[in-house]
Amino acid sequence: MATASATPGAPRSINDLKQLLFFDAKVKVAGIDVDGVLRGKFMSKDKFLGAVASEGFGFCSVIFGWDMHDSVYTRELAISNKENGYCDIMASIDLSTFRRIPWENNVPFFLVSFFDPKTSAPICADPRGVLRKVVDNAAARDLECISGVEFEYFNFKETPESVAQKGFTRLQPLTPGMHGYSLLRTQLNQEYFHALFDESLKFGIDIEGHHTETGPGVLETALAYTSAMRIADNAILYKFLAKSVGLKHGVLPSFMAKPWGNLPGCSGHVHVSLKDKEGRNAFSLSEADRDHGRANAAFEDTRYLSQIGEHFLAGVLDGLPDVMPMLVPTINGYKRLVGGEAFWAPNAVTYGYDSRAASIRIISPPSVPPSATRLEVRVPGADMNPYFALSAIFQLGMRGITKQLELTIPPISTHQSYPARKEVVSLPSSLEDATNAMMRPDSIAREVFGDDFVDHFGATREHEVRLWNAAVTNWEVERYLELA
């Protein structure tokens, strides 16, 4: 069945699907691993239709047993291991995700979700399954999770072969200089620049904005607001699209959070709100309060945010330090946060009205219409897994609503000197610290996501930390080789 987040033209029945694929011989399918890497394959049309008619098809569980470079995790985990023979799990095809890939001769494409073949329970670490549970939790309270995502990303005049030959050094930016919002720089490589936008529309990914960002060869693309599941699909597929289109134009886009130490990093800002059962923005005020704001607001900064919105904000702030690996999942991602407010990459439990220095920016009247009231979570980098990032934000927000949590810290605007504020809680400064916080027995992450997910995902982050701790970097060699 098609869902509220279904793409245009998604089939509603097997008969619709057969007609849709009448002239096709093959179908591409893909699921997502914990690192946000698409794992998929081509299927013959007959095999695909047979899988749709049944419970799905077998997919090797090793995608949850190895990292982004296909190295088996240091510590074997429950989903896929030697003991169970890296057995198959069940991949269930989501017909609501139908698209055609325009740069691959319009081959039909569908996303899958993963289930245990014995119990039919969702795989605890499947990103789409985790977000689906969060969305269903909100729906049980007659609320719909709505979101938008912005990506910043460096672009290089390179190929996978050339960067490997160069040892990932001396990479050539697509354009020189710092040219944020430049109309001039988009004239260079304009075929690639326009193809990103145009192919996205053909691929069912609506774009709100597309421009240059500060940094050599940096672009920013804002994906249009829609349901949480649809925007997560759009976000993961936009990365796939950008890399695919880049290959055709001799460009290598990178969503790495911090490629260069002396330049701003690449953000993956997430905008969130809730829609009530009447279709209204649950974060906006009632008609009676819209002129002067809410009298019982905790602070002036939340005057034009509804009580539900304030509880949601309090929930996110309360749990933010315990879910950081879901927002910033890589070693490199924390390098982006080191610069903190100097690079508009907040690294503390802060919020504020229309403040890009805060971790959570309140966007509300008077700067926007009431219907556009929302929160912008500015902590994630472009390397985030959007399913986990959205899951963390909405699940913490719903916890805030359920517990009717109150704001216990003032907004960032009440302080003249941001770095000097003693009451500010800093976010974890490394993946190791963040993972330790998430995996604590009493962490809020365990409360809202359960032990199975935290134990699996946390162990995958511990694997990243082990690899990093064992690595010898160029910085170390240059610093210590001669003088140590």
Short mmCIF file of C-alpha atoms in Angstrom, two decimals:
data_model
loop_
_atom_site.label_atom_id
_atom_site.label_comp_id
_atom_site.label_asym_id
_atom_site.label_seq_id
_atom_site.Cartn_x
_atom_site.Cartn_y
_atom_site.Cartn_z
CA MET A 1 0.00 0.00 0.00
CA ALA A 2 1.11 3.53 -0.72
CA THR A 3 1.72 5.67 2.38
CA ALA A 4 1.63 9.35 3.22
CA SER A 5 5.32 9.50 2.37
CA ALA A 6 4.92 7.69 -0.94
CA THR A 7 6.64 9.04 -4.02
CA PRO A 8 4.51 10.26 -6.95
CA GLY A 9 3.45 7.30 -9.06
CA ALA A 10 4.21 4.69 -6.40
CA PRO A 11 2.16 1.53 -7.08
CA ARG A 12 -0.76 0.77 -4.76
CA SER A 13 -1.12 -2.90 -5.67
CA ILE A 14 0.63 -5.79 -7.38
CA ASN A 15 -1.40 -5.10 -10.52
CA ASP A 16 -0.26 -1.46 -10.48
CA LEU A 17 3.31 -2.67 -10.08
CA LYS A 18 3.10 -5.09 -13.00
CA GLN A 19 1.78 -2.36 -15.27
CA LEU A 20 4.45 0.03 -14.02
CA LEU A 21 7.21 -2.45 -14.89
CA PHE A 22 5.63 -3.77 -18.10
CA PHE A 23 8.50 -2.65 -20.34
CA ASP A 24 11.30 -3.26 -17.81
CA ALA A 25 13.60 -6.27 -17.58
CA LYS A 26 15.34 -5.49 -14.30
CA VAL A 27 14.89 -3.53 -11.07
CA LYS A 28 17.46 -1.98 -8.72
CA VAL A 29 16.89 -2.33 -4.97
CA ALA A 30 18.87 -1.09 -1.98
CA GLY A 31 18.85 -0.96 1.80
CA ILE A 32 20.91 1.16 4.16
CA ASP A 33 23.58 0.04 6.62
CA VAL A 34 24.43 1.74 9.92
CA ASP A 35 26.96 4.04 8.24
CA GLY A 36 24.37 5.29 5.77
CA VAL A 37 25.89 3.36 2.87
CA LEU A 38 23.45 2.08 0.26
CA ARG A 39 23.76 -1.69 -0.13
CA GLY A 40 21.87 -3.07 -3.10
CA LYS A 41 21.75 -4.94 -6.38
CA PHE A 42 19.88 -5.52 -9.62
CA MET A 43 17.10 -8.12 -9.68
CA SER A 44 15.34 -9.60 -12.66
CA LYS A 45 11.77 -8.41 -12.96
CA ASP A 46 10.39 -11.89 -12.34
CA LYS A 47 12.50 -12.35 -9.21
CA PHE A 48 11.49 -8.91 -7.99
CA LEU A 49 7.76 -9.49 -8.52
CA GLY A 50 8.03 -12.82 -6.74
CA ALA A 51 9.69 -11.12 -3.76
CA VAL A 52 6.96 -8.47 -3.61
CA ALA A 53 4.25 -11.13 -3.71
CA SER A 54 5.84 -12.99 -0.80
CA GLU A 55 7.47 -11.67 2.38
CA GLY A 56 10.54 -10.37 0.59
CA PHE A 57 13.86 -11.90 -0.38
CA GLY A 58 17.03 -13.02 1.36
CA PHE A 59 19.81 -10.46 1.80
CA CYS A 60 23.19 -11.28 3.36
CA SER A 61 23.24 -10.09 6.98
CA VAL A 62 26.92 -9.19 6.70
CA ILE A 63 25.94 -5.63 5.83
CA PHE A 64 25.27 -5.35 9.57
CA GLY A 65 28.44 -7.25 10.41
CA TRP A 66 31.04 -5.08 8.70
CA ASP A 67 31.95 -1.42 8.42
CA MET A 68 31.76 1.00 5.48
CA HIS A 69 34.93 -0.50 3.99
CA ASP A 70 33.66 -4.10 4.31
CA SER A 71 35.92 -4.98 7.25
CA VAL A 72 34.26 -7.28 9.77
CA TYR A 73 33.73 -5.54 13.11
CA THR A 74 36.43 -6.03 15.73
CA ARG A 75 33.86 -7.52 18.09
CA GLU A 76 31.28 -9.79 16.49
CA LEU A 77 27.72 -8.58 16.96
CA ALA A 78 24.42 -10.39 17.31
CA ILE A 79 22.89 -9.74 13.89
CA SER A 80 25.67 -11.22 11.74
CA ASN A 81 28.61 -13.32 12.94
CA LYS A 82 30.57 -16.52 12.45
CA GLU A 83 28.28 -18.48 14.75
CA ASN A 84 25.18 -17.81 12.66
CA GLY A 85 27.18 -18.14 9.45
CA TYR A 86 26.50 -14.56 8.36
CA CYS A 87 23.05 -15.86 7.47
CA ASP A 88 20.46 -14.11 5.33
CA ILE A 89 18.00 -11.64 6.72
CA MET A 90 14.72 -10.77 5.03
CA ALA A 91 14.59 -7.70 2.79
CA SER A 92 11.07 -6.33 2.45
CA ILE A 93 10.47 -4.12 -0.58
CA ASP A 94 8.80 -0.78 0.16
CA LEU A 95 6.64 0.00 -2.87
CA SER A 96 6.03 3.54 -1.61
CA THR A 97 9.67 4.39 -2.41
CA PHE A 98 9.36 3.83 -6.18
CA ARG A 99 11.58 5.97 -8.36
CA ARG A 100 13.32 5.70 -11.70
CA ILE A 101 17.02 6.50 -11.88
CA PRO A 102 17.30 9.06 -14.70
CA TRP A 103 21.07 8.71 -15.17
CA GLU A 104 20.72 4.90 -15.48
CA ASN A 105 18.27 4.75 -18.39
CA ASN A 106 15.31 5.23 -16.03
CA VAL A 107 15.73 1.83 -14.39
CA PRO A 108 13.09 1.36 -11.65
CA PHE A 109 14.37 1.63 -8.10
CA PHE A 110 12.97 0.68 -4.67
CA LEU A 111 14.27 0.82 -1.11
CA VAL A 112 13.98 -2.12 1.27
CA SER A 113 13.73 -2.59 5.03
CA PHE A 114 15.24 -5.54 6.88
CA PHE A 115 13.52 -8.13 9.10
CA ASP A 116 14.45 -11.25 11.06
CA PRO A 117 13.49 -14.23 8.86
CA LYS A 118 12.47 -16.33 11.90
CA THR A 119 10.48 -13.84 13.94
CA SER A 120 9.56 -11.26 11.24
CA ALA A 121 10.66 -8.58 13.72
CA PRO A 122 12.48 -5.53 12.31
CA ILE A 123 16.26 -5.77 12.50
CA CYS A 124 17.15 -3.59 15.49
CA ALA A 125 19.89 -1.67 13.64
CA ASP A 126 18.09 -1.20 10.30
CA PRO A 127 18.03 2.59 9.85
CA ARG A 128 14.67 2.63 8.06
CA GLY A 129 13.19 0.34 10.71
CA VAL A 130 14.44 2.53 13.56
CA LEU A 131 12.91 5.65 12.02
CA ARG A 132 9.68 3.84 11.17
CA LYS A 133 9.24 2.93 14.84
CA VAL A 134 9.79 6.56 15.85
CA VAL A 135 7.31 7.83 13.24
CA ASP A 136 4.72 5.26 14.36
CA ASN A 137 5.24 6.32 17.98
CA ALA A 138 4.34 9.89 17.05
CA ALA A 139 1.41 8.75 14.90
CA ALA A 140 -0.04 6.93 17.91
CA ARG A 141 -0.37 10.38 19.46
CA ASP A 142 -1.95 11.82 16.29
CA LEU A 143 1.26 13.63 15.36
CA GLU A 144 3.19 13.44 12.08
CA CYS A 145 6.94 14.00 12.00
CA ILE A 146 7.91 16.59 9.37
CA SER A 147 11.45 17.53 8.41
CA GLY A 148 13.86 19.12 5.98
CA VAL A 149 17.60 18.51 5.53
CA GLU A 150 20.44 20.73 4.31
CA PHE A 151 23.75 19.34 3.07
CA GLU A 152 27.03 21.18 2.59
CA TYR A 153 29.68 19.29 0.61
CA PHE A 154 33.09 19.87 -0.95
CA ASN A 155 33.51 19.06 -4.64
CA PHE A 156 36.79 18.10 -6.27
CA LYS A 157 38.07 17.76 -9.83
CA GLU A 158 38.98 14.19 -9.05
CA THR A 159 37.87 10.60 -9.58
CA PRO A 160 37.99 7.60 -7.21
CA GLU A 161 41.10 6.48 -9.09
CA SER A 162 42.88 9.84 -8.94
CA VAL A 163 42.34 10.37 -5.20
CA ALA A 164 43.68 6.88 -4.51
CA GLN A 165 46.75 7.53 -6.69
CA LYS A 166 47.35 10.79 -4.82
CA GLY A 167 47.03 9.08 -1.46
CA PHE A 168 44.02 11.31 -0.71
CA THR A 169 46.28 14.40 -0.63
CA ARG A 170 46.69 17.46 -2.87
CA LEU A 171 43.12 17.22 -4.09
CA GLN A 172 42.02 19.88 -6.59
CA PRO A 173 38.89 21.81 -5.55
CA LEU A 174 36.22 22.25 -8.19
CA THR A 175 36.62 26.04 -7.92
CA PRO A 176 39.13 28.24 -6.03
CA GLY A 177 38.45 30.73 -3.26
CA MET A 178 35.74 31.45 -0.68
CA HIS A 179 32.58 32.26 -2.58
CA GLY A 180 29.42 31.69 -0.54
CA TYR A 181 26.17 32.42 -2.41
CA SER A 182 28.14 33.32 -5.51
CA LEU A 183 26.35 33.59 -8.84
CA LEU A 184 29.70 33.90 -10.59
CA ARG A 185 31.20 30.64 -9.35
CA THR A 186 28.21 28.62 -10.54
CA GLN A 187 29.08 29.64 -14.09
CA LEU A 188 32.10 27.38 -13.75
CA ASN A 189 31.14 23.69 -14.08
CA GLN A 190 27.56 24.82 -14.63
CA GLU A 191 26.59 21.55 -16.34
CA TYR A 192 27.37 19.68 -13.13
CA PHE A 193 25.76 22.36 -10.94
CA HIS A 194 22.51 22.31 -12.92
CA ALA A 195 22.50 18.52 -13.27
CA LEU A 196 22.42 18.11 -9.50
CA PHE A 197 19.19 20.11 -9.31
CA ASP A 198 17.57 18.78 -12.48
CA GLU A 199 18.36 15.10 -11.91
CA SER A 200 17.11 15.41 -8.33
CA LEU A 201 13.69 16.53 -9.53
CA LYS A 202 13.55 13.65 -12.00
CA PHE A 203 14.55 11.28 -9.19
CA GLY A 204 11.72 12.42 -6.92
CA ILE A 205 13.85 14.59 -4.62
CA ASP A 206 12.42 18.10 -4.30
CA ILE A 207 14.97 20.84 -3.67
CA GLU A 208 14.28 24.18 -1.97
CA GLY A 209 17.67 25.79 -2.47
CA HIS A 210 20.95 25.04 -4.26
CA HIS A 211 23.94 27.40 -4.10
CA THR A 212 27.63 27.80 -3.43
CA GLU A 213 28.77 27.82 0.20
CA THR A 214 31.89 29.29 1.79
CA GLY A 215 34.95 27.28 0.85
CA PRO A 216 36.74 26.14 -2.32
CA GLY A 217 34.32 24.09 -4.38
CA VAL A 218 31.68 23.90 -1.65
CA LEU A 219 27.98 23.62 -2.48
CA GLU A 220 24.91 23.57 -0.27
CA THR A 221 21.64 21.88 -1.18
CA ALA A 222 18.48 22.19 0.91
CA LEU A 223 15.98 19.38 0.47
CA ALA A 224 12.31 20.34 0.62
CA TYR A 225 10.26 19.80 3.76
CA THR A 226 8.22 16.58 3.83
CA SER A 227 7.43 13.62 6.08
CA ALA A 228 10.33 12.29 8.17
CA MET A 229 10.58 8.94 6.39
CA ARG A 230 10.43 10.54 2.96
CA ILE A 231 13.06 13.18 3.80
CA ALA A 232 15.39 10.51 5.21
CA ASP A 233 15.01 8.54 1.97
CA ASN A 234 15.54 11.73 -0.04
CA ALA A 235 18.63 12.66 1.97
CA ILE A 236 20.34 9.30 1.63
CA LEU A 237 19.48 9.17 -2.06
CA TYR A 238 20.68 12.73 -2.67
CA LYS A 239 24.16 11.64 -1.62
CA PHE A 240 23.89 8.71 -4.04
CA LEU A 241 22.69 11.07 -6.77
CA ALA A 242 25.43 13.65 -6.21
CA LYS A 243 28.16 11.00 -6.32
CA SER A 244 26.63 9.38 -9.41
CA VAL A 245 26.17 12.66 -11.29
CA GLY A 246 29.66 13.67 -10.21
CA LEU A 247 31.15 10.58 -11.84
CA LYS A 248 29.63 11.63 -15.16
CA HIS A 249 31.18 15.09 -14.91
CA GLY A 250 34.62 14.21 -13.54
CA VAL A 251 33.68 15.57 -10.11
CA LEU A 252 34.00 13.87 -6.74
CA PRO A 253 31.62 15.35 -4.13
CA SER A 254 32.48 14.65 -0.50
CA PHE A 255 30.06 14.71 2.43
CA MET A 256 32.93 14.27 4.89
CA ALA A 257 32.28 16.55 7.86
CA LYS A 258 35.69 18.24 8.07
CA PRO A 259 38.04 17.69 5.11
CA TRP A 260 40.32 20.62 6.02
CA GLY A 261 41.35 21.80 9.45
CA ASN A 262 41.56 25.50 8.55
CA LEU A 263 38.21 25.75 6.75
CA PRO A 264 34.59 25.43 7.91
CA GLY A 265 33.25 21.90 7.87
CA CYS A 266 30.23 20.47 6.09
CA SER A 267 26.99 20.59 8.03
CA GLY A 268 23.93 18.42 7.76
CA HIS A 269 21.40 20.70 9.45
CA VAL A 270 18.03 19.12 10.24
CA HIS A 271 14.79 21.13 10.43
CA VAL A 272 11.93 19.52 12.37
CA SER A 273 8.32 20.14 13.31
CA LEU A 274 5.19 18.16 14.07
CA LYS A 275 1.84 18.20 12.31
CA ASP A 276 -1.34 17.55 14.30
CA LYS A 277 -4.30 15.45 13.15
CA GLU A 278 -5.91 18.52 11.54
CA GLY A 279 -2.78 19.05 9.48
CA ARG A 280 -1.64 22.15 11.39
CA ASN A 281 1.89 22.83 12.58
CA ALA A 282 1.88 21.71 16.22
CA PHE A 283 4.79 24.05 17.01
CA SER A 284 2.86 27.16 15.96
CA LEU A 285 0.67 29.20 18.26
CA SER A 286 -3.11 29.36 18.36
CA GLU A 287 -4.80 32.27 16.62
CA ALA A 288 -5.38 33.96 20.01
CA ASP A 289 -1.67 34.03 20.85
CA ARG A 290 -0.16 34.88 17.49
CA ASP A 291 -0.12 38.66 17.87
CA HIS A 292 1.66 38.91 21.22
CA GLY A 293 3.08 35.44 21.80
CA ARG A 294 2.45 32.88 24.52
CA ALA A 295 2.15 34.47 27.95
CA ASN A 296 3.44 31.40 29.83
CA ALA A 297 6.51 30.86 27.64
CA ALA A 298 9.59 29.84 29.62
CA PHE A 299 11.71 32.55 27.97
CA GLU A 300 11.33 35.37 25.48
CA ASP A 301 13.02 33.19 22.82
CA THR A 302 10.18 30.64 23.03
CA ARG A 303 7.33 33.17 23.14
CA TYR A 304 6.20 32.25 19.61
CA LEU A 305 6.72 28.50 20.07
CA SER A 306 3.75 26.43 21.26
CA GLN A 307 3.74 24.62 24.61
CA ILE A 308 4.12 21.31 22.75
CA GLY A 309 7.04 22.80 20.85
CA GLU A 310 8.65 23.93 24.09
CA HIS A 311 8.30 20.43 25.60
CA PHE A 312 9.77 18.97 22.42
CA LEU A 313 12.72 21.38 22.60
CA ALA A 314 13.30 20.53 26.26
CA GLY A 315 13.32 16.83 25.40
CA VAL A 316 15.92 17.25 22.69
CA LEU A 317 18.15 19.35 24.94
CA ASP A 318 17.81 16.86 27.80
CA GLY A 319 18.89 13.87 25.73
CA LEU A 320 21.28 15.46 23.25
CA PRO A 321 24.56 14.42 24.95
CA ASP A 322 23.42 10.77 25.12
CA VAL A 323 22.56 10.37 21.42
CA MET A 324 25.52 12.17 19.88
CA PRO A 325 26.78 9.13 17.89
CA MET A 326 23.41 9.11 16.09
CA LEU A 327 23.98 12.74 15.05
CA VAL A 328 27.76 12.73 14.65
CA PRO A 329 28.74 9.13 13.84
CA THR A 330 32.35 9.47 12.64
CA ILE A 331 35.77 10.25 14.08
CA ASN A 332 36.06 13.17 11.67
CA GLY A 333 32.65 14.61 12.59
CA TYR A 334 33.92 15.77 15.96
CA LYS A 335 36.75 17.70 14.28
CA ARG A 336 34.01 19.86 12.76
CA LEU A 337 32.72 20.66 16.26
CA VAL A 338 36.15 21.57 17.67
CA GLY A 339 35.92 25.05 16.18
CA GLY A 340 32.54 25.42 17.80
CA GLU A 341 30.85 28.75 17.34
CA ALA A 342 33.80 30.13 15.35
CA PHE A 343 32.67 27.96 12.45
CA TRP A 344 28.94 28.03 13.32
CA ALA A 345 29.23 24.39 14.43
CA PRO A 346 27.77 24.45 17.95
CA ASN A 347 29.28 22.06 20.49
CA ALA A 348 27.15 22.58 23.59
CA VAL A 349 23.60 22.06 24.88
CA THR A 350 22.29 25.44 23.74
CA TYR A 351 19.30 26.93 21.96
CA GLY A 352 18.11 30.34 20.88
CA TYR A 353 15.72 32.27 18.69
CA ASP A 354 17.12 32.52 15.16
CA SER A 355 20.62 31.85 16.51
CA ARG A 356 23.19 30.12 14.33
CA ALA A 357 25.52 30.03 17.34
CA ALA A 358 23.19 27.63 19.17
CA SER A 359 22.90 23.88 18.75
CA ILE A 360 19.16 24.26 18.30
CA ARG A 361 17.93 27.30 16.44
CA ILE A 362 14.31 28.30 17.04
CA ILE A 363 12.75 29.50 13.79
CA SER A 364 9.43 31.16 14.57
CA PRO A 365 7.56 34.44 14.22
CA PRO A 366 8.37 37.23 13.73
CA SER A 367 11.06 36.00 11.30
CA VAL A 368 8.75 33.46 9.60
CA PRO A 369 4.99 32.90 9.29
CA PRO A 370 3.44 30.79 12.10
CA SER A 371 3.02 27.84 9.72
CA ALA A 372 6.80 27.72 9.20
CA THR A 373 7.62 27.46 12.93
CA ARG A 374 10.27 24.80 13.46
CA LEU A 375 13.52 23.84 15.16
CA GLU A 376 16.83 23.60 13.30
CA VAL A 377 19.22 21.10 14.87
CA ARG A 378 22.68 22.30 13.83
CA VAL A 379 24.85 19.64 15.45
CA PRO A 380 24.96 16.98 12.67
CA GLY A 381 27.52 17.11 9.91
CA ALA A 382 26.94 16.08 6.31
CA ASP A 383 28.33 12.63 7.16
CA MET A 384 25.31 11.81 9.33
CA ASN A 385 23.04 8.85 8.67
CA PRO A 386 19.78 10.82 8.23
CA TYR A 387 17.59 7.98 9.53
CA PHE A 388 19.43 7.85 12.84
CA ALA A 389 19.73 11.63 13.16
CA LEU A 390 15.99 12.12 12.58
CA SER A 391 15.15 9.21 14.87
CA ALA A 392 17.20 10.71 17.69
CA ILE A 393 15.69 14.18 17.34
CA PHE A 394 12.07 13.10 17.10
CA GLN A 395 12.30 10.39 19.75
CA LEU A 396 13.87 12.80 22.23
CA GLY A 397 11.29 15.43 21.34
CA MET A 398 8.41 13.01 21.83
CA ARG A 399 9.91 12.02 25.19
CA GLY A 400 9.86 15.69 26.12
CA ILE A 401 6.19 15.95 25.18
CA THR A 402 5.25 12.74 27.01
CA LYS A 403 7.08 13.78 30.19
CA GLN A 404 6.09 17.44 29.76
CA LEU A 405 9.70 18.43 30.29
CA GLU A 406 10.41 22.07 31.06
CA LEU A 407 13.31 24.17 29.83
CA THR A 408 15.89 24.26 32.62
CA ILE A 409 18.52 26.40 30.92
CA PRO A 410 18.14 29.89 29.49
CA PRO A 411 18.59 30.57 25.78
CA ILE A 412 21.92 31.61 24.38
CA SER A 413 20.68 35.19 23.89
CA THR A 414 20.64 35.86 27.64
CA HIS A 415 24.43 35.74 27.83
CA GLN A 416 26.88 38.28 26.51
CA SER A 417 29.87 35.96 26.43
CA TYR A 418 29.01 32.53 25.06
CA PRO A 419 32.31 30.73 25.87
CA ALA A 420 32.33 32.03 29.43
CA ARG A 421 28.94 30.68 30.47
CA LYS A 422 29.53 28.29 33.36
CA GLU A 423 26.13 26.62 33.20
CA VAL A 424 26.50 25.46 29.60
CA VAL A 425 26.88 21.70 29.17
CA SER A 426 29.44 20.81 26.51
CA LEU A 427 28.69 18.03 24.07
CA PRO A 428 31.11 15.09 23.81
CA SER A 429 34.26 16.17 21.99
CA SER A 430 35.14 12.81 20.44
CA LEU A 431 33.39 9.73 19.10
CA GLU A 432 34.88 7.74 21.97
CA ASP A 433 33.38 10.02 24.62
CA ALA A 434 30.07 10.18 22.77
CA THR A 435 29.86 6.40 22.46
CA ASN A 436 30.68 5.90 26.14
CA ALA A 437 27.90 8.32 27.07
CA MET A 438 25.37 6.57 24.82
CA MET A 439 26.26 3.10 26.10
CA ARG A 440 25.98 3.95 29.81
CA PRO A 441 23.47 1.64 31.55
CA ASP A 442 21.31 4.64 32.48
CA SER A 443 21.63 6.64 29.27
CA ILE A 444 18.59 8.30 27.76
CA ALA A 445 19.55 6.57 24.49
CA ARG A 446 18.86 3.19 26.12
CA GLU A 447 15.60 4.52 27.54
CA VAL A 448 14.20 5.62 24.19
CA PHE A 449 15.84 3.17 21.73
CA GLY A 450 16.34 0.03 23.82
CA ASP A 451 19.37 -2.09 24.60
CA ASP A 452 19.44 -4.08 21.35
CA PHE A 453 19.92 -1.00 19.20
CA VAL A 454 22.33 0.77 21.55
CA ASP A 455 24.47 -2.35 22.04
CA HIS A 456 24.73 -2.95 18.29
CA PHE A 457 25.18 0.61 17.07
CA GLY A 458 27.41 1.50 19.99
CA ALA A 459 29.69 -1.44 19.23
CA THR A 460 30.02 -0.30 15.61
CA ARG A 461 31.18 3.11 16.88
CA GLU A 462 33.64 1.41 19.25
CA HIS A 463 35.02 -0.31 16.16
CA GLU A 464 35.60 3.07 14.52
CA VAL A 465 37.37 4.31 17.65
CA ARG A 466 39.64 1.23 17.75
CA LEU A 467 40.66 1.76 14.12
CA TRP A 468 41.38 5.44 14.81
CA ASN A 469 43.40 4.72 17.95
CA ALA A 470 45.52 2.23 16.00
CA ALA A 471 46.14 4.59 13.07
CA VAL A 472 49.34 6.60 12.66
CA THR A 473 48.56 9.91 10.93
CA ASN A 474 50.68 12.26 8.84
CA TRP A 475 50.35 14.84 11.61
CA GLU A 476 52.03 12.50 14.08
CA VAL A 477 54.87 11.65 11.73
CA GLU A 478 55.53 15.30 10.87
CA ARG A 479 55.43 16.32 14.51
CA TYR A 480 57.43 13.56 16.16
CA LEU A 481 59.63 11.81 13.59
CA GLU A 482 62.67 14.05 13.94
CA LEU A 483 62.37 15.70 17.32
CA ALA A 484 60.87 13.08 19.60
#
